[in-house]
XYZ file of C-alpha atoms in Angstrom:
352
model
C -0.516 -0.186 -0.183
C 1.296 3.421 -1.102
C 0.439 6.026 2.188
C -1.808 8.305 0.971
C -1.583 10.723 3.833
C 2.185 10.251 3.938
C 1.985 14.242 4.033
C 1.065 13.842 7.579
C 4.677 12.203 8.396
C 7.642 14.266 8.650
C 10.882 12.883 6.992
C 14.020 15.241 8.575
C 16.766 14.131 6.111
C 14.807 14.679 3.182
C 15.252 12.788 -0.255
C 18.961 12.242 0.967
C 20.301 8.361 1.278
C 22.961 6.570 2.053
C 24.757 5.006 -0.892
C 25.776 1.528 -1.344
C 28.806 0.484 1.213
C 28.215 4.182 2.656
C 26.415 5.687 5.440
C 24.797 8.552 6.679
C 25.404 10.094 10.276
C 21.490 10.252 11.897
C 23.290 11.681 15.021
C 26.083 11.166 16.662
C 27.331 7.512 17.510
C 24.444 6.277 14.913
C 24.652 5.418 11.488
C 21.990 4.497 8.409
C 22.788 1.828 5.223
C 20.865 1.075 2.929
C 21.744 -2.535 1.396
C 20.012 -4.002 -2.093
C 17.077 -7.080 -1.515
C 16.248 -9.371 -4.860
C 13.072 -8.585 -4.073
C 10.520 -5.599 -5.417
C 11.291 -3.999 -2.062
C 14.758 -3.590 -3.246
C 16.581 -2.308 -0.376
C 16.825 -2.663 3.578
C 17.971 0.337 5.916
C 20.137 -1.393 8.756
C 21.760 1.052 11.438
C 25.412 0.989 13.503
C 25.412 2.199 17.070
C 28.333 3.277 18.939
C 29.281 0.479 21.357
C 30.910 -0.181 24.226
C 31.167 -3.914 25.591
C 33.953 -5.043 29.080
C 35.793 -1.859 28.371
C 36.126 -2.211 24.767
C 35.163 1.207 22.634
C 33.375 -0.052 19.088
C 30.077 -0.787 17.081
C 26.894 -2.914 17.322
C 25.015 -3.700 14.280
C 21.139 -4.167 14.076
C 19.873 -6.265 10.759
C 22.209 -7.380 8.700
C 20.578 -7.657 5.076
C 20.743 -10.965 2.883
C 23.180 -13.344 2.358
C 25.084 -12.672 -1.093
C 28.455 -11.371 -2.461
C 26.676 -8.160 -3.045
C 25.601 -7.638 0.630
C 28.918 -9.376 1.507
C 31.322 -6.498 -0.546
C 28.717 -3.551 0.973
C 29.601 -4.825 4.262
C 33.347 -5.036 3.652
C 33.651 -1.058 1.943
C 31.575 -0.068 5.248
C 34.125 -2.354 7.526
C 36.998 -0.596 5.755
C 35.573 3.476 5.517
C 32.577 4.202 8.029
C 33.575 2.157 11.667
C 36.831 4.867 12.337
C 39.258 1.568 13.204
C 37.077 0.314 15.894
C 35.086 -2.899 15.559
C 31.783 -4.758 15.695
C 31.334 -5.787 19.157
C 27.575 -7.241 18.872
C 25.027 -8.220 16.241
C 21.130 -6.973 16.805
C 18.488 -8.472 15.007
C 15.334 -7.466 14.594
C 13.729 -10.455 13.434
C 14.163 -14.288 11.485
C 12.909 -12.846 8.301
C 15.664 -13.064 5.641
C 16.992 -9.713 4.987
C 17.571 -9.241 8.436
C 18.880 -12.462 9.667
C 21.016 -13.200 6.345
C 24.534 -12.782 7.114
C 24.698 -12.478 10.849
C 26.079 -15.723 10.861
C 29.218 -14.998 9.140
C 28.929 -11.443 10.424
C 29.197 -12.830 14.241
C 31.501 -15.043 12.838
C 33.860 -12.687 11.142
C 34.102 -10.249 14.231
C 33.894 -12.782 16.746
C 30.089 -11.234 18.584
C 27.020 -12.601 20.071
C 23.657 -12.156 18.190
C 21.422 -10.863 19.933
C 17.319 -11.261 19.394
C 13.926 -13.731 20.630
C 14.520 -16.412 21.254
C 11.268 -17.454 19.152
C 12.953 -15.934 16.161
C 16.633 -17.269 16.748
C 14.658 -20.415 17.088
C 12.366 -20.499 13.857
C 15.633 -18.859 11.989
C 17.403 -22.151 12.658
C 14.749 -23.963 11.693
C 14.407 -22.445 8.467
C 17.679 -22.365 7.700
C 17.562 -26.338 7.379
C 14.915 -26.902 5.658
C 11.826 -23.798 4.848
C 9.229 -22.324 7.432
C 6.253 -20.881 5.055
C 8.414 -19.474 2.470
C 8.098 -22.552 0.129
C 7.504 -26.071 -0.997
C 5.110 -28.541 -1.097
C 3.048 -27.579 2.463
C 2.687 -24.544 2.037
C 2.259 -24.907 -1.615
C -0.733 -27.446 -0.329
C -2.384 -24.503 2.123
C -2.640 -21.565 -0.680
C -4.854 -24.247 -2.524
C -7.143 -24.579 0.108
C -7.092 -21.150 0.041
C -8.186 -21.001 -3.640
C -4.532 -20.799 -5.897
C -5.734 -23.028 -7.763
C -3.028 -22.429 -10.892
C -0.761 -24.979 -11.153
C 2.324 -22.715 -12.783
C 1.935 -21.065 -9.584
C 1.885 -23.847 -7.117
C 4.347 -25.825 -8.621
C 6.867 -22.668 -8.704
C 5.744 -22.447 -4.891
C 6.286 -26.347 -3.801
C 9.935 -25.306 -6.096
C 10.775 -22.777 -3.992
C 11.449 -24.978 -0.385
C 15.417 -23.842 -0.523
C 14.075 -20.156 -0.599
C 15.302 -19.512 3.199
C 18.157 -21.023 3.626
C 19.156 -19.675 -0.350
C 19.154 -16.118 1.694
C 19.962 -17.026 5.323
C 22.211 -20.150 4.916
C 23.388 -20.392 8.700
C 22.411 -19.049 11.826
C 24.625 -18.195 14.710
C 24.972 -21.309 17.136
C 24.439 -19.241 20.438
C 22.684 -16.070 21.182
C 21.729 -13.361 23.755
C 18.072 -13.387 24.343
C 15.903 -10.301 23.571
C 12.454 -10.019 25.833
C 10.152 -7.222 26.087
C 10.908 -4.641 28.201
C 14.771 -5.448 28.450
C 16.675 -2.301 28.304
C 20.069 -2.363 27.416
C 23.678 -0.377 27.116
C 24.978 0.297 23.635
C 27.493 2.243 24.202
C 26.811 5.991 26.416
C 22.718 4.878 25.612
C 19.845 2.923 27.363
C 17.746 0.681 25.140
C 14.648 -0.570 25.248
C 13.693 -4.038 23.631
C 9.523 -3.705 22.324
C 7.808 -6.936 21.162
C 5.463 -6.965 18.452
C 3.385 -9.857 16.884
C 1.703 -10.247 13.492
C 5.071 -9.662 10.682
C 7.016 -11.459 13.357
C 6.242 -14.280 15.850
C 8.488 -12.133 18.207
C 9.562 -8.821 16.465
C 12.416 -6.647 18.423
C 12.126 -3.071 17.878
C 14.512 -1.037 20.254
C 13.734 2.324 21.615
C 15.956 4.739 23.329
C 14.185 7.061 25.140
C 16.894 9.496 25.693
C 17.571 9.956 22.408
C 14.233 10.194 20.810
C 15.000 7.084 18.397
C 13.119 3.973 17.637
C 14.477 0.956 15.256
C 11.139 -0.002 14.700
C 12.237 -2.673 12.213
C 9.121 -3.768 9.951
C 6.190 -3.233 12.610
C 5.979 0.841 11.556
C 7.197 1.550 7.458
C 6.429 4.845 6.888
C 5.065 4.413 2.458
C 3.853 0.812 2.920
C 1.568 -1.335 5.183
C 4.267 -3.915 6.991
C 3.177 -7.779 5.585
C 1.125 -9.279 8.215
C 0.622 -13.521 7.084
C -0.873 -16.698 8.017
C 1.804 -19.020 6.518
C 0.586 -23.038 6.566
C 2.781 -23.309 9.862
C -0.011 -21.976 11.914
C -3.154 -22.165 8.963
C -4.994 -20.763 11.953
C -3.379 -18.190 13.230
C -5.058 -14.556 13.956
C -1.256 -12.672 13.184
C -3.665 -9.455 12.387
C -5.143 -8.626 15.258
C -1.520 -9.532 16.849
C 0.243 -7.354 15.052
C -3.191 -4.055 15.428
C -2.638 -4.882 19.614
C 1.029 -4.167 18.357
C 0.359 -1.190 17.160
C -2.100 0.245 19.969
C 0.734 -0.607 22.432
C 3.340 1.731 20.167
C 1.421 4.371 20.725
C 3.100 4.804 24.593
C 6.604 6.153 22.975
C 6.303 9.950 22.231
C 4.472 11.459 19.316
C 7.797 12.931 18.402
C 10.082 10.190 18.045
C 12.363 10.166 15.472
C 11.432 6.377 13.367
C 14.486 4.481 11.806
C 12.164 1.773 9.937
C 13.613 -0.927 7.999
C 12.144 0.068 4.829
C 11.695 3.637 3.540
C 13.198 6.485 4.675
C 13.697 7.718 8.842
C 10.682 10.063 10.026
C 8.895 11.815 12.027
C 5.625 11.461 12.788
C 4.827 7.473 14.849
C 1.192 8.322 16.209
C -0.061 9.204 13.088
C 1.534 6.528 11.136
C 0.452 4.580 13.797
C -3.391 5.890 12.639
C -3.169 5.042 9.551
C -1.989 1.503 9.690
C -5.152 1.016 11.673
C -7.165 2.503 9.439
C -5.753 1.093 6.534
C -6.800 -2.301 8.027
C -10.049 -1.115 9.082
C -11.389 0.009 5.560
C -9.274 -3.408 4.512
C -11.513 -5.574 7.030
C -14.123 -4.168 5.787
C -13.283 -4.429 2.047
C -13.764 -8.689 3.280
C -16.572 -8.345 5.227
C -18.999 -6.826 2.554
C -17.509 -9.548 -0.261
C -17.909 -12.128 2.470
C -21.602 -11.101 2.633
C -22.179 -10.741 -1.009
C -21.554 -14.633 -1.545
C -19.185 -16.811 -0.148
C -15.416 -16.282 -0.147
C -11.518 -18.039 -0.491
C -8.303 -16.059 -0.498
C -7.387 -16.101 -3.423
C -10.385 -14.261 -5.177
C -9.796 -11.520 -2.379
C -6.834 -10.713 -3.970
C -7.959 -8.235 -6.498
C -10.214 -6.833 -4.032
C -7.467 -5.940 -1.909
C -4.482 -5.435 -4.112
C -4.819 -2.898 -7.119
C -1.765 -3.447 -8.544
C -0.519 -7.198 -10.621
C 1.826 -9.304 -8.583
C 4.521 -11.378 -9.613
C 4.603 -14.801 -7.891
C 7.098 -13.357 -4.502
C 4.222 -11.087 -4.034
C 1.237 -13.299 -4.651
C 2.401 -15.716 -1.388
C 2.308 -12.386 1.080
C -0.260 -11.509 -0.542
C -2.195 -14.844 0.227
C -1.141 -15.161 3.431
C -2.349 -11.570 3.704
C -5.411 -12.302 2.366
C -5.874 -15.076 4.707
C -4.931 -13.222 7.810
C -7.588 -10.471 6.870
C -10.623 -13.149 6.879
C -8.860 -15.611 9.616
C -9.490 -12.064 12.129
C -13.054 -12.038 10.753
C -13.775 -15.703 11.579
C -11.613 -16.020 14.893
C -13.849 -12.917 16.512
C -17.308 -14.461 14.812
C -17.688 -11.859 12.008
C -17.695 -14.538 9.630
C -18.392 -18.171 9.382
C -15.498 -21.198 7.248
C -16.387 -24.376 5.973
C -14.355 -26.479 3.582
C -16.277 -27.241 0.733
C -16.015 -30.077 -1.781
C -12.841 -28.848 -3.888
C -11.162 -29.345 -0.809
C -11.213 -25.228 -0.734
C -11.762 -23.025 2.533
C -14.718 -20.710 1.785
C -15.611 -17.382 4.236
C -19.551 -15.732 4.405
C -20.766 -13.763 7.139
C -23.031 -15.105 9.830
């Protein structure tokens, strides 16, 4: 979703962006990196924070980029030119998705430092890097087929994507430090507080620095697009949308003047406005789905054109299917829709 109310947000750095392998200083000791991704969403923002561990000065990395040669080359340039001669002391990962977790093992091995991440996402990353979790393969194709995706070419491609996650996260560190909601971390001279969010990932960690008015939001709050909230085959009756909206509500406890450092898009001020926009967006989506299911029983695949106004490639279709099911499950589990399994093996939803 492009944000129609973007004018309500303020971008203090204007159109400035870091170059590949370069950095922009957000605040003293806070550096913004931007690296490429092999998707329609073509970049991820990563962060360097001045740090000190056991009396040693250095840097903490927040999020890693996918595991490929281009991202490694960008990191090597950063190491050579933008660390002020200091080492990396810690690596923080907001959640297990490949653009965030991909090079965690490479970075922690290179710098002989510790990974910090939530327990849920660490263990899911370990599982997924050895197989597949909600990203492709036979189980994912069967799940999408049960929600109306019957195009055999698409299903064959999804079955063939069993190595999708391991291709971008080939290894996960063997040990880690667990991050939990409310945990207070000393990173350099400043205290940062962990905020857990649900719905986009199992246990997403955003980092808030009250003293500096900064929030590294990961994927929980993005300025121009809505965060993907999907149901996947490993938890087919999940209700991630309700969890996500509740997580957004908790973020309203942070000051409205907070500078948000998102994983995609540009740093912005307007956290409360953006939360309001995202809640409004999903309320409109839920109303649209409810109306469609009042007109006739619907499955998730036939709602894609209603929910997504643009042409989708296969990568986008898998996320869109997951999000369509998420909206249907939210309405079904809250008692506003009935779900029934038809003789063709497809789940359809209708109003109560």
